[in-house]
Backbone as XML, in Angstrom:
<?xml version="1.0"?>
<chain id="A" units="angstrom">
  <residue number="1" name="MET">
    <atom name="N" x="-89.509" y="-48.006" z="-37.616"/>
    <atom name="CA" x="-88.440" y="-47.228" z="-37.018"/>
    <atom name="C" x="-87.227" y="-47.183" z="-37.954"/>
  </residue>
  <residue number="2" name="ASP">
    <atom name="N" x="-86.874" y="-48.353" z="-38.514"/>
    <atom name="CA" x="-85.716" y="-48.391" z="-39.407"/>
    <atom name="C" x="-85.943" y="-47.536" z="-40.645"/>
  </residue>
  <residue number="3" name="LYS">
    <atom name="N" x="-87.184" y="-47.491" z="-41.117"/>
    <atom name="CA" x="-87.501" y="-46.660" z="-42.296"/>
    <atom name="C" x="-87.263" y="-45.181" z="-41.992"/>
  </residue>
  <residue number="4" name="LEU">
    <atom name="N" x="-87.668" y="-44.757" z="-40.805"/>
    <atom name="CA" x="-87.458" y="-43.357" z="-40.419"/>
    <atom name="C" x="-85.962" y="-43.043" z="-40.331"/>
  </residue>
  <residue number="5" name="ILE">
    <atom name="N" x="-85.201" y="-43.957" z="-39.790"/>
    <atom name="CA" x="-83.759" y="-43.724" z="-39.660"/>
    <atom name="C" x="-83.094" y="-43.711" z="-41.035"/>
  </residue>
  <residue number="6" name="GLU">
    <atom name="N" x="-83.570" y="-44.569" z="-41.947"/>
    <atom name="CA" x="-83.044" y="-44.546" z="-43.317"/>
    <atom name="C" x="-83.372" y="-43.224" z="-43.995"/>
  </residue>
  <residue number="7" name="THR">
    <atom name="N" x="-84.572" y="-42.708" z="-43.747"/>
    <atom name="CA" x="-84.962" y="-41.413" z="-44.305"/>
    <atom name="C" x="-84.076" y="-40.303" z="-43.748"/>
  </residue>
  <residue number="8" name="ILE">
    <atom name="N" x="-83.805" y="-40.357" z="-42.461"/>
    <atom name="CA" x="-82.925" y="-39.364" z="-41.838"/>
    <atom name="C" x="-81.528" y="-39.446" z="-42.436"/>
  </residue>
  <residue number="9" name="PHE">
    <atom name="N" x="-81.052" y="-40.648" z="-42.685"/>
    <atom name="CA" x="-79.734" y="-40.821" z="-43.305"/>
    <atom name="C" x="-79.710" y="-40.197" z="-44.703"/>
  </residue>
  <residue number="10" name="GLY">
    <atom name="N" x="-80.758" y="-40.428" z="-45.486"/>
    <atom name="CA" x="-80.845" y="-39.825" z="-46.820"/>
    <atom name="C" x="-80.873" y="-38.308" z="-46.760"/>
  </residue>
  <residue number="11" name="ILE">
    <atom name="N" x="-81.635" y="-37.777" z="-45.813"/>
    <atom name="CA" x="-81.708" y="-36.323" z="-45.648"/>
    <atom name="C" x="-80.354" y="-35.765" z="-45.239"/>
  </residue>
  <residue number="12" name="THR">
    <atom name="N" x="-79.647" y="-36.490" z="-44.381"/>
    <atom name="CA" x="-78.322" y="-36.043" z="-43.934"/>
    <atom name="C" x="-77.351" y="-35.989" z="-45.109"/>
  </residue>
  <residue number="13" name="LEU">
    <atom name="N" x="-77.416" y="-36.981" z="-45.986"/>
    <atom name="CA" x="-76.559" y="-36.965" z="-47.182"/>
    <atom name="C" x="-76.891" y="-35.775" z="-48.083"/>
  </residue>
  <residue number="14" name="GLU">
    <atom name="N" x="-78.192" y="-35.488" z="-48.245"/>
    <atom name="CA" x="-78.612" y="-34.333" z="-49.050"/>
    <atom name="C" x="-78.153" y="-33.024" z="-48.407"/>
  </residue>
  <residue number="15" name="MET">
    <atom name="N" x="-78.226" y="-32.963" z="-47.085"/>
    <atom name="CA" x="-77.771" y="-31.761" z="-46.380"/>
    <atom name="C" x="-76.286" y="-31.535" z="-46.645"/>
  </residue>
  <residue number="16" name="ASN">
    <atom name="N" x="-75.505" y="-32.600" z="-46.585"/>
    <atom name="CA" x="-74.068" y="-32.493" z="-46.812"/>
    <atom name="C" x="-73.784" y="-32.009" z="-48.236"/>
  </residue>
  <residue number="17" name="ARG">
    <atom name="N" x="-74.520" y="-32.541" z="-49.205"/>
    <atom name="CA" x="-74.342" y="-32.131" z="-50.596"/>
    <atom name="C" x="-74.702" y="-30.657" z="-50.777"/>
  </residue>
  <residue number="18" name="ASN">
    <atom name="N" x="-75.829" y="-30.240" z="-50.203"/>
    <atom name="CA" x="-76.250" y="-28.838" z="-50.323"/>
    <atom name="C" x="-75.291" y="-27.893" z="-49.624"/>
  </residue>
  <residue number="19" name="LEU">
    <atom name="N" x="-74.721" y="-28.333" z="-48.523"/>
    <atom name="CA" x="-73.755" y="-27.498" z="-47.807"/>
    <atom name="C" x="-72.507" y="-27.297" z="-48.645"/>
  </residue>
  <residue number="20" name="LYS">
    <atom name="N" x="-72.032" y="-28.355" z="-49.286"/>
    <atom name="CA" x="-70.846" y="-28.244" z="-50.130"/>
    <atom name="C" x="-71.100" y="-27.365" z="-51.352"/>
  </residue>
  <residue number="21" name="GLU">
    <atom name="N" x="-72.335" y="-27.385" z="-51.868"/>
    <atom name="CA" x="-72.693" y="-26.574" z="-53.029"/>
    <atom name="C" x="-73.011" y="-25.132" z="-52.633"/>
  </residue>
  <residue number="22" name="GLY">
    <atom name="N" x="-73.191" y="-24.867" z="-51.358"/>
    <atom name="CA" x="-73.497" y="-23.512" z="-50.898"/>
    <atom name="C" x="-74.975" y="-23.175" z="-50.984"/>
  </residue>
  <residue number="23" name="ASN">
    <atom name="N" x="-75.819" y="-24.184" z="-51.100"/>
    <atom name="CA" x="-77.264" y="-23.976" z="-51.174"/>
    <atom name="C" x="-77.829" y="-24.012" z="-49.750"/>
  </residue>
  <residue number="24" name="PHE">
    <atom name="N" x="-77.729" y="-22.881" z="-49.059"/>
    <atom name="CA" x="-78.050" y="-22.834" z="-47.635"/>
    <atom name="C" x="-79.549" y="-22.840" z="-47.354"/>
  </residue>
  <residue number="25" name="GLU">
    <atom name="N" x="-80.359" y="-22.342" z="-48.301"/>
    <atom name="CA" x="-81.803" y="-22.349" z="-48.076"/>
    <atom name="C" x="-82.332" y="-23.783" z="-48.074"/>
  </residue>
  <residue number="26" name="GLU">
    <atom name="N" x="-81.887" y="-24.588" z="-49.035"/>
    <atom name="CA" x="-82.297" y="-25.983" z="-49.088"/>
    <atom name="C" x="-81.733" y="-26.746" z="-47.887"/>
  </residue>
  <residue number="27" name="PHE">
    <atom name="N" x="-80.515" y="-26.406" z="-47.478"/>
    <atom name="CA" x="-79.900" y="-27.022" z="-46.297"/>
    <atom name="C" x="-80.774" y="-26.787" z="-45.076"/>
  </residue>
  <residue number="28" name="GLU">
    <atom name="N" x="-81.261" y="-25.567" z="-44.917"/>
    <atom name="CA" x="-82.097" y="-25.241" z="-43.761"/>
    <atom name="C" x="-83.426" y="-26.006" z="-43.791"/>
  </residue>
  <residue number="29" name="LYS">
    <atom name="N" x="-84.033" y="-26.113" z="-44.982"/>
    <atom name="CA" x="-85.288" y="-26.864" z="-45.100"/>
    <atom name="C" x="-85.074" y="-28.331" z="-44.728"/>
  </residue>
  <residue number="30" name="LEU">
    <atom name="N" x="-83.986" y="-28.907" z="-45.224"/>
    <atom name="CA" x="-83.690" y="-30.301" z="-44.904"/>
    <atom name="C" x="-83.412" y="-30.484" z="-43.419"/>
  </residue>
  <residue number="31" name="LEU">
    <atom name="N" x="-82.757" y="-29.507" z="-42.821"/>
    <atom name="CA" x="-82.472" y="-29.574" z="-41.388"/>
    <atom name="C" x="-83.763" y="-29.580" z="-40.574"/>
  </residue>
  <residue number="32" name="ILE">
    <atom name="N" x="-84.723" y="-28.780" z="-40.974"/>
    <atom name="CA" x="-86.022" y="-28.743" z="-40.285"/>
    <atom name="C" x="-86.755" y="-30.068" z="-40.461"/>
  </residue>
  <residue number="33" name="ASP">
    <atom name="N" x="-86.742" y="-30.601" z="-41.696"/>
    <atom name="CA" x="-87.398" y="-31.890" z="-41.946"/>
    <atom name="C" x="-86.759" y="-33.005" z="-41.118"/>
  </residue>
  <residue number="34" name="ARG">
    <atom name="N" x="-85.440" y="-33.000" z="-41.065"/>
    <atom name="CA" x="-84.735" y="-34.028" z="-40.302"/>
    <atom name="C" x="-85.051" y="-33.912" z="-38.812"/>
  </residue>
  <residue number="35" name="ASN">
    <atom name="N" x="-85.150" y="-32.690" z="-38.326"/>
    <atom name="CA" x="-85.473" y="-32.479" z="-36.914"/>
    <atom name="C" x="-86.864" y="-33.027" z="-36.588"/>
  </residue>
  <residue number="36" name="LEU">
    <atom name="N" x="-87.823" y="-32.847" z="-37.507"/>
    <atom name="CA" x="-89.172" y="-33.384" z="-37.289"/>
    <atom name="C" x="-89.155" y="-34.912" z="-37.228"/>
  </residue>
  <residue number="37" name="LEU">
    <atom name="N" x="-88.394" y="-35.523" z="-38.137"/>
    <atom name="CA" x="-88.295" y="-36.986" z="-38.119"/>
    <atom name="C" x="-87.623" y="-37.485" z="-36.844"/>
  </residue>
  <residue number="38" name="MET">
    <atom name="N" x="-86.629" y="-36.766" z="-36.376"/>
    <atom name="CA" x="-85.955" y="-37.163" z="-35.134"/>
    <atom name="C" x="-86.902" y="-37.078" z="-33.944"/>
  </residue>
  <residue number="39" name="SER">
    <atom name="N" x="-87.748" y="-36.062" z="-33.934"/>
    <atom name="CA" x="-88.706" y="-35.960" z="-32.822"/>
    <atom name="C" x="-89.745" y="-37.079" z="-32.890"/>
  </residue>
  <residue number="40" name="LYS">
    <atom name="N" x="-90.112" y="-37.508" z="-34.120"/>
    <atom name="CA" x="-91.024" y="-38.649" z="-34.243"/>
    <atom name="C" x="-90.385" y="-39.916" z="-33.680"/>
  </residue>
  <residue number="41" name="ILE">
    <atom name="N" x="-89.116" y="-40.111" z="-33.987"/>
    <atom name="CA" x="-88.413" y="-41.282" z="-33.466"/>
    <atom name="C" x="-88.336" y="-41.227" z="-31.941"/>
  </residue>
  <residue number="42" name="ASP">
    <atom name="N" x="-88.071" y="-40.052" z="-31.404"/>
    <atom name="CA" x="-88.029" y="-39.909" z="-29.938"/>
    <atom name="C" x="-89.377" y="-40.260" z="-29.310"/>
  </residue>
  <residue number="43" name="ASP">
    <atom name="N" x="-90.465" y="-39.800" z="-29.953"/>
    <atom name="CA" x="-91.795" y="-40.125" z="-29.434"/>
    <atom name="C" x="-92.049" y="-41.632" z="-29.456"/>
  </residue>
  <residue number="44" name="LEU">
    <atom name="N" x="-91.695" y="-42.266" z="-30.579"/>
    <atom name="CA" x="-91.886" y="-43.715" z="-30.678"/>
    <atom name="C" x="-91.032" y="-44.457" z="-29.659"/>
  </residue>
  <residue number="45" name="LYS">
    <atom name="N" x="-89.816" y="-43.983" z="-29.467"/>
    <atom name="CA" x="-88.902" y="-44.623" z="-28.519"/>
    <atom name="C" x="-89.406" y="-44.464" z="-27.083"/>
  </residue>
  <residue number="46" name="ASN">
    <atom name="N" x="-89.965" y="-43.312" z="-26.757"/>
    <atom name="CA" x="-90.451" y="-43.064" z="-25.399"/>
    <atom name="C" x="-91.712" y="-43.869" z="-25.084"/>
  </residue>
  <residue number="47" name="ARG">
    <atom name="N" x="-92.490" y="-44.218" z="-26.106"/>
    <atom name="CA" x="-93.714" y="-44.989" z="-25.885"/>
    <atom name="C" x="-93.411" y="-46.446" z="-25.544"/>
  </residue>
  <residue number="48" name="GLN">
    <atom name="N" x="-92.286" y="-46.951" z="-26.032"/>
    <atom name="CA" x="-91.947" y="-48.352" z="-25.801"/>
    <atom name="C" x="-91.003" y="-48.475" z="-24.603"/>
  </residue>
  <residue number="49" name="THR">
    <atom name="N" x="-91.244" y="-49.487" z="-23.808"/>
    <atom name="CA" x="-90.342" y="-49.736" z="-22.683"/>
    <atom name="C" x="-89.243" y="-50.683" z="-23.136"/>
  </residue>
  <residue number="50" name="ASN">
    <atom name="N" x="-88.053" y="-50.489" z="-22.602"/>
    <atom name="CA" x="-86.882" y="-51.303" z="-22.945"/>
    <atom name="C" x="-86.606" y="-51.308" z="-24.442"/>
  </residue>
  <residue number="51" name="PHE">
    <atom name="N" x="-86.653" y="-50.142" z="-25.032"/>
    <atom name="CA" x="-86.444" y="-50.032" z="-26.477"/>
    <atom name="C" x="-84.963" y="-50.158" z="-26.813"/>
  </residue>
  <residue number="52" name="GLU">
    <atom name="N" x="-84.674" y="-50.881" z="-27.894"/>
    <atom name="CA" x="-83.312" y="-50.992" z="-28.399"/>
    <atom name="C" x="-83.349" y="-50.872" z="-29.918"/>
  </residue>
  <residue number="53" name="TYR">
    <atom name="N" x="-82.351" y="-50.166" z="-30.461"/>
    <atom name="CA" x="-82.240" y="-50.047" z="-31.909"/>
    <atom name="C" x="-81.719" y="-51.352" z="-32.497"/>
  </residue>
  <residue number="54" name="SER">
    <atom name="N" x="-82.128" y="-51.637" z="-33.736"/>
    <atom name="CA" x="-81.585" y="-52.801" z="-34.431"/>
    <atom name="C" x="-80.137" y="-52.513" z="-34.823"/>
  </residue>
  <residue number="55" name="SER">
    <atom name="N" x="-79.407" y="-53.544" z="-35.217"/>
    <atom name="CA" x="-77.998" y="-53.349" z="-35.578"/>
    <atom name="C" x="-77.871" y="-52.465" z="-36.817"/>
  </residue>
  <residue number="56" name="LYS">
    <atom name="N" x="-78.801" y="-52.615" z="-37.756"/>
    <atom name="CA" x="-78.794" y="-51.770" z="-38.957"/>
    <atom name="C" x="-79.034" y="-50.309" z="-38.584"/>
  </residue>
  <residue number="57" name="ALA">
    <atom name="N" x="-79.990" y="-50.086" z="-37.687"/>
    <atom name="CA" x="-80.301" y="-48.729" z="-37.241"/>
    <atom name="C" x="-79.120" y="-48.120" z="-36.499"/>
  </residue>
  <residue number="58" name="GLN">
    <atom name="N" x="-78.450" y="-48.912" z="-35.685"/>
    <atom name="CA" x="-77.285" y="-48.407" z="-34.958"/>
    <atom name="C" x="-76.170" y="-48.007" z="-35.923"/>
  </residue>
  <residue number="59" name="GLN">
    <atom name="N" x="-75.970" y="-48.793" z="-36.976"/>
    <atom name="CA" x="-74.943" y="-48.464" z="-37.956"/>
    <atom name="C" x="-75.298" y="-47.173" z="-38.701"/>
  </residue>
  <residue number="60" name="LEU">
    <atom name="N" x="-76.578" y="-47.038" z="-39.085"/>
    <atom name="CA" x="-77.014" y="-45.811" z="-39.769"/>
    <atom name="C" x="-76.858" y="-44.599" z="-38.853"/>
  </residue>
  <residue number="61" name="LEU">
    <atom name="N" x="-77.197" y="-44.745" z="-37.588"/>
    <atom name="CA" x="-77.057" y="-43.631" z="-36.645"/>
    <atom name="C" x="-75.587" y="-43.242" z="-36.473"/>
  </residue>
  <residue number="62" name="THR">
    <atom name="N" x="-74.719" y="-44.231" z="-36.469"/>
    <atom name="CA" x="-73.281" y="-43.951" z="-36.378"/>
    <atom name="C" x="-72.813" y="-43.191" z="-37.619"/>
  </residue>
  <residue number="63" name="ASP">
    <atom name="N" x="-73.294" y="-43.609" z="-38.791"/>
    <atom name="CA" x="-72.930" y="-42.923" z="-40.039"/>
    <atom name="C" x="-73.471" y="-41.490" z="-40.053"/>
  </residue>
  <residue number="64" name="ILE">
    <atom name="N" x="-74.688" y="-41.321" z="-39.569"/>
    <atom name="CA" x="-75.287" y="-39.980" z="-39.502"/>
    <atom name="C" x="-74.454" y="-39.088" z="-38.590"/>
  </residue>
  <residue number="65" name="LEU">
    <atom name="N" x="-74.053" y="-39.607" z="-37.451"/>
    <atom name="CA" x="-73.236" y="-38.832" z="-36.511"/>
    <atom name="C" x="-71.911" y="-38.432" z="-37.147"/>
  </residue>
  <residue number="66" name="THR">
    <atom name="N" x="-71.294" y="-39.344" z="-37.885"/>
    <atom name="CA" x="-70.022" y="-39.045" z="-38.545"/>
    <atom name="C" x="-70.188" y="-37.929" z="-39.573"/>
  </residue>
  <residue number="67" name="ILE">
    <atom name="N" x="-71.246" y="-38.011" z="-40.367"/>
    <atom name="CA" x="-71.495" y="-36.967" z="-41.375"/>
    <atom name="C" x="-71.771" y="-35.638" z="-40.699"/>
  </residue>
  <residue number="68" name="ASP">
    <atom name="N" x="-72.549" y="-35.665" z="-39.610"/>
    <atom name="CA" x="-72.837" y="-34.428" z="-38.868"/>
    <atom name="C" x="-71.560" y="-33.794" z="-38.329"/>
  </residue>
  <residue number="69" name="GLN">
    <atom name="N" x="-70.656" y="-34.618" z="-37.823"/>
    <atom name="CA" x="-69.405" y="-34.086" z="-37.292"/>
    <atom name="C" x="-68.544" y="-33.491" z="-38.400"/>
  </residue>
  <residue number="70" name="LEU">
    <atom name="N" x="-68.648" y="-34.012" z="-39.610"/>
    <atom name="CA" x="-67.918" y="-33.432" z="-40.741"/>
    <atom name="C" x="-68.560" y="-32.124" z="-41.204"/>
  </residue>
  <residue number="71" name="MET">
    <atom name="N" x="-69.884" y="-32.036" z="-41.078"/>
    <atom name="CA" x="-70.580" y="-30.819" z="-41.514"/>
    <atom name="C" x="-70.406" y="-29.669" z="-40.528"/>
  </residue>
  <residue number="72" name="GLY">
    <atom name="N" x="-70.171" y="-29.964" z="-39.261"/>
    <atom name="CA" x="-70.051" y="-28.928" z="-38.237"/>
    <atom name="C" x="-69.034" y="-27.853" z="-38.571"/>
  </residue>
  <residue number="73" name="PRO">
    <atom name="N" x="-67.782" y="-28.224" z="-38.881"/>
    <atom name="CA" x="-66.795" y="-27.189" z="-39.227"/>
    <atom name="C" x="-67.150" y="-26.420" z="-40.502"/>
  </residue>
  <residue number="74" name="GLN">
    <atom name="N" x="-67.799" y="-27.095" z="-41.451"/>
    <atom name="CA" x="-68.198" y="-26.413" z="-42.682"/>
    <atom name="C" x="-69.261" y="-25.357" z="-42.394"/>
  </residue>
  <residue number="75" name="VAL">
    <atom name="N" x="-70.211" y="-25.705" z="-41.543"/>
    <atom name="CA" x="-71.258" y="-24.750" z="-41.173"/>
    <atom name="C" x="-70.648" y="-23.583" z="-40.411"/>
  </residue>
  <residue number="76" name="GLU">
    <atom name="N" x="-69.732" y="-23.881" z="-39.498"/>
    <atom name="CA" x="-69.064" y="-22.829" z="-38.722"/>
    <atom name="C" x="-68.277" y="-21.890" z="-39.636"/>
  </residue>
  <residue number="77" name="LYS">
    <atom name="N" x="-67.578" y="-22.462" z="-40.613"/>
    <atom name="CA" x="-66.806" y="-21.665" z="-41.564"/>
    <atom name="C" x="-67.724" y="-20.755" z="-42.379"/>
  </residue>
  <residue number="78" name="SER">
    <atom name="N" x="-68.836" y="-21.290" z="-42.844"/>
    <atom name="CA" x="-69.797" y="-20.495" z="-43.617"/>
    <atom name="C" x="-70.397" y="-19.388" z="-42.765"/>
  </residue>
  <residue number="79" name="LEU">
    <atom name="N" x="-70.650" y="-19.683" z="-41.501"/>
    <atom name="CA" x="-71.202" y="-18.679" z="-40.589"/>
    <atom name="C" x="-70.203" y="-17.546" z="-40.369"/>
  </residue>
  <residue number="80" name="ILE">
    <atom name="N" x="-68.935" y="-17.881" z="-40.195"/>
    <atom name="CA" x="-67.899" y="-16.859" z="-40.006"/>
    <atom name="C" x="-67.762" y="-15.995" z="-41.256"/>
  </residue>
  <residue number="81" name="GLU">
    <atom name="N" x="-67.797" y="-16.630" z="-42.441"/>
    <atom name="CA" x="-67.705" y="-15.875" z="-43.692"/>
    <atom name="C" x="-68.892" y="-14.932" z="-43.850"/>
  </residue>
  <residue number="82" name="THR">
    <atom name="N" x="-70.070" y="-15.396" z="-43.489"/>
    <atom name="CA" x="-71.264" y="-14.567" z="-43.598"/>
    <atom name="C" x="-71.197" y="-13.382" z="-42.643"/>
  </residue>
  <residue number="83" name="LYS">
    <atom name="N" x="-70.752" y="-13.618" z="-41.420"/>
    <atom name="CA" x="-70.608" y="-12.518" z="-40.459"/>
    <atom name="C" x="-69.597" y="-11.491" z="-40.954"/>
  </residue>
  <residue number="84" name="ALA">
    <atom name="N" x="-68.501" y="-11.957" z="-41.545"/>
    <atom name="CA" x="-67.489" y="-11.040" z="-42.068"/>
    <atom name="C" x="-68.061" y="-10.203" z="-43.207"/>
  </residue>
  <residue number="85" name="LEU">
    <atom name="N" x="-68.835" y="-10.826" z="-44.088"/>
    <atom name="CA" x="-69.448" y="-10.082" z="-45.187"/>
    <atom name="C" x="-70.447" y="-9.047" z="-44.681"/>
  </residue>
  <residue number="86" name="LEU">
    <atom name="N" x="-71.227" y="-9.426" z="-43.667"/>
    <atom name="CA" x="-72.182" y="-8.474" z="-43.096"/>
    <atom name="C" x="-71.468" y="-7.286" z="-42.447"/>
  </residue>
  <residue number="87" name="ASN">
    <atom name="N" x="-70.369" y="-7.560" z="-41.742"/>
    <atom name="CA" x="-69.599" y="-6.473" z="-41.134"/>
    <atom name="C" x="-68.995" y="-5.570" z="-42.204"/>
  </residue>
  <residue number="88" name="GLN">
    <atom name="N" x="-68.528" y="-6.157" z="-43.289"/>
    <atom name="CA" x="-67.948" y="-5.365" z="-44.376"/>
    <atom name="C" x="-69.013" y="-4.477" z="-45.014"/>
  </residue>
  <residue number="89" name="ILE">
    <atom name="N" x="-70.191" y="-5.009" z="-45.234"/>
    <atom name="CA" x="-71.279" y="-4.209" z="-45.800"/>
    <atom name="C" x="-71.655" y="-3.076" z="-44.854"/>
  </residue>
  <residue number="90" name="LYS">
    <atom name="N" x="-71.686" y="-3.364" z="-43.567"/>
    <atom name="CA" x="-72.027" y="-2.347" z="-42.568"/>
    <atom name="C" x="-70.985" y="-1.217" z="-42.578"/>
  </residue>
  <residue number="91" name="ARG">
    <atom name="N" x="-69.699" y="-1.599" z="-42.635"/>
    <atom name="CA" x="-68.646" y="-0.577" z="-42.673"/>
    <atom name="C" x="-68.729" y="0.257" z="-43.949"/>
  </residue>
  <residue number="92" name="GLN">
    <atom name="N" x="-68.978" y="-0.374" z="-45.071"/>
    <atom name="CA" x="-69.093" y="0.355" z="-46.328"/>
    <atom name="C" x="-70.257" y="1.336" z="-46.290"/>
  </residue>
  <residue number="93" name="LYS">
    <atom name="N" x="-71.332" y="0.933" z="-45.668"/>
    <atom name="CA" x="-72.494" y="1.806" z="-45.545"/>
    <atom name="C" x="-72.167" y="3.018" z="-44.666"/>
  </residue>
  <residue number="94" name="GLN">
    <atom name="N" x="-71.441" y="2.779" z="-43.562"/>
    <atom name="CA" x="-71.068" y="3.881" z="-42.675"/>
    <atom name="C" x="-70.123" y="4.849" z="-43.377"/>
  </residue>
  <residue number="95" name="VAL">
    <atom name="N" x="-69.147" y="4.328" z="-44.103"/>
    <atom name="CA" x="-68.201" y="5.185" z="-44.824"/>
    <atom name="C" x="-68.935" y="5.991" z="-45.882"/>
  </residue>
  <residue number="96" name="SER">
    <atom name="N" x="-69.840" y="5.367" z="-46.563"/>
    <atom name="CA" x="-70.603" y="6.059" z="-47.604"/>
    <atom name="C" x="-71.418" y="7.207" z="-47.003"/>
  </residue>
  <residue number="97" name="LYS">
    <atom name="N" x="-72.002" y="6.986" z="-45.845"/>
    <atom name="CA" x="-72.781" y="8.044" z="-45.196"/>
    <atom name="C" x="-71.888" y="9.196" z="-44.734"/>
  </residue>
  <residue number="98" name="GLN">
    <atom name="N" x="-70.655" y="8.901" z="-44.312"/>
    <atom name="CA" x="-69.760" y="9.957" z="-43.836"/>
    <atom name="C" x="-69.274" y="10.836" z="-44.982"/>
  </residue>
  <residue number="99" name="TYR">
    <atom name="N" x="-68.985" y="10.258" z="-46.106"/>
    <atom name="CA" x="-68.474" y="11.049" z="-47.220"/>
    <atom name="C" x="-69.573" y="11.701" z="-48.041"/>
  </residue>
  <residue number="100" name="ASN">
    <atom name="N" x="-70.745" y="11.168" z="-47.987"/>
    <atom name="CA" x="-71.839" y="11.729" z="-48.763"/>
    <atom name="C" x="-73.088" y="11.763" z="-47.889"/>
  </residue>
  <residue number="101" name="PRO">
    <atom name="N" x="-73.133" y="12.685" z="-46.912"/>
    <atom name="CA" x="-74.258" y="12.683" z="-45.971"/>
    <atom name="C" x="-75.586" y="13.061" z="-46.627"/>
  </residue>
  <residue number="102" name="TYR">
    <atom name="N" x="-75.533" y="13.873" z="-47.651"/>
    <atom name="CA" x="-76.753" y="14.240" z="-48.367"/>
    <atom name="C" x="-76.369" y="14.586" z="-49.791"/>
  </residue>
  <residue number="103" name="ASN">
    <atom name="N" x="-77.321" y="14.513" z="-50.667"/>
    <atom name="CA" x="-77.075" y="14.860" z="-52.063"/>
    <atom name="C" x="-77.406" y="16.328" z="-52.284"/>
  </residue>
  <residue number="104" name="LYS">
    <atom name="N" x="-76.471" y="17.062" z="-52.886"/>
    <atom name="CA" x="-76.734" y="18.452" z="-53.211"/>
    <atom name="C" x="-77.552" y="18.511" z="-54.490"/>
  </residue>
  <residue number="105" name="GLN">
    <atom name="N" x="-78.535" y="19.362" z="-54.465"/>
    <atom name="CA" x="-79.352" y="19.515" z="-55.656"/>
    <atom name="C" x="-78.624" y="20.460" z="-56.599"/>
  </residue>
  <residue number="106" name="THR">
    <atom name="N" x="-78.322" y="20.011" z="-57.798"/>
    <atom name="CA" x="-77.548" y="20.816" z="-58.740"/>
    <atom name="C" x="-78.424" y="21.526" z="-59.748"/>
  </residue>
  <residue number="107" name="ASN">
    <atom name="N" x="-79.632" y="21.082" z="-59.935"/>
    <atom name="CA" x="-80.506" y="21.791" z="-60.877"/>
    <atom name="C" x="-81.893" y="21.898" z="-60.264"/>
  </residue>
  <residue number="108" name="GLY">
    <atom name="N" x="-82.628" y="22.870" z="-60.719"/>
    <atom name="CA" x="-83.965" y="23.072" z="-60.210"/>
    <atom name="C" x="-84.280" y="24.551" z="-60.101"/>
  </residue>
  <residue number="109" name="VAL">
    <atom name="N" x="-85.451" y="24.845" z="-59.603"/>
    <atom name="CA" x="-85.916" y="26.226" z="-59.509"/>
    <atom name="C" x="-86.366" y="26.480" z="-58.080"/>
  </residue>
  <residue number="110" name="PHE">
    <atom name="N" x="-86.005" y="27.683" z="-57.571"/>
    <atom name="CA" x="-86.473" y="28.094" z="-56.264"/>
    <atom name="C" x="-87.625" y="29.050" z="-56.470"/>
  </residue>
  <residue number="111" name="LEU">
    <atom name="N" x="-88.768" y="28.762" z="-55.877"/>
    <atom name="CA" x="-89.935" y="29.641" z="-55.981"/>
    <atom name="C" x="-90.177" y="30.284" z="-54.634"/>
  </residue>
  <residue number="112" name="ASP">
    <atom name="N" x="-90.265" y="31.612" z="-54.649"/>
    <atom name="CA" x="-90.560" y="32.324" z="-53.412"/>
    <atom name="C" x="-92.060" y="32.464" z="-53.324"/>
  </residue>
  <residue number="113" name="SER">
    <atom name="N" x="-92.655" y="31.946" z="-52.302"/>
    <atom name="CA" x="-94.122" y="31.936" z="-52.189"/>
    <atom name="C" x="-94.680" y="33.253" z="-51.657"/>
  </residue>
  <residue number="114" name="LYS">
    <atom name="N" x="-93.855" y="34.213" z="-51.171"/>
    <atom name="CA" x="-94.366" y="35.462" z="-50.625"/>
    <atom name="C" x="-94.689" y="36.463" z="-51.708"/>
  </residue>
  <residue number="115" name="ARG">
    <atom name="N" x="-94.138" y="36.366" z="-52.862"/>
    <atom name="CA" x="-94.406" y="37.382" z="-53.897"/>
    <atom name="C" x="-95.530" y="37.031" z="-54.776"/>
  </residue>
</chain>
C-alpha cells in the first residue's frame, strides 16, 4: 500500500512539473495513471476491515493533497486561457467569412456547351 502511495506522490510531482511547463498532454496521461492507482488503493482498502493508513502514508497523502490544491488554480487559469483562445479563433473565423464569403475567380475560360 505504501509503495502505491509513494508512486502516486511521484506522479503528482511530475504532474505539477508538466503543468508549470505547459505540457498538458503529458499532464493528462499522468492524471489518468494516478487515477488508476487511486482506484487500486480504494479496492485494497475496501477489502480489508478496519483499515488504517500508516503514518508515512498519511504524511504522503497530506503532501499530495497540498500539491493538488496548488495545481487547481493553475489548471483553472489554463482552462480559462484556452477557452478565450478558442473564442478568439471562432470570432476571427466568423469575421473572415463575413468579409470574404466566397473567392471571385479572376482568371479562367467560360465554355458554352450549347454551341
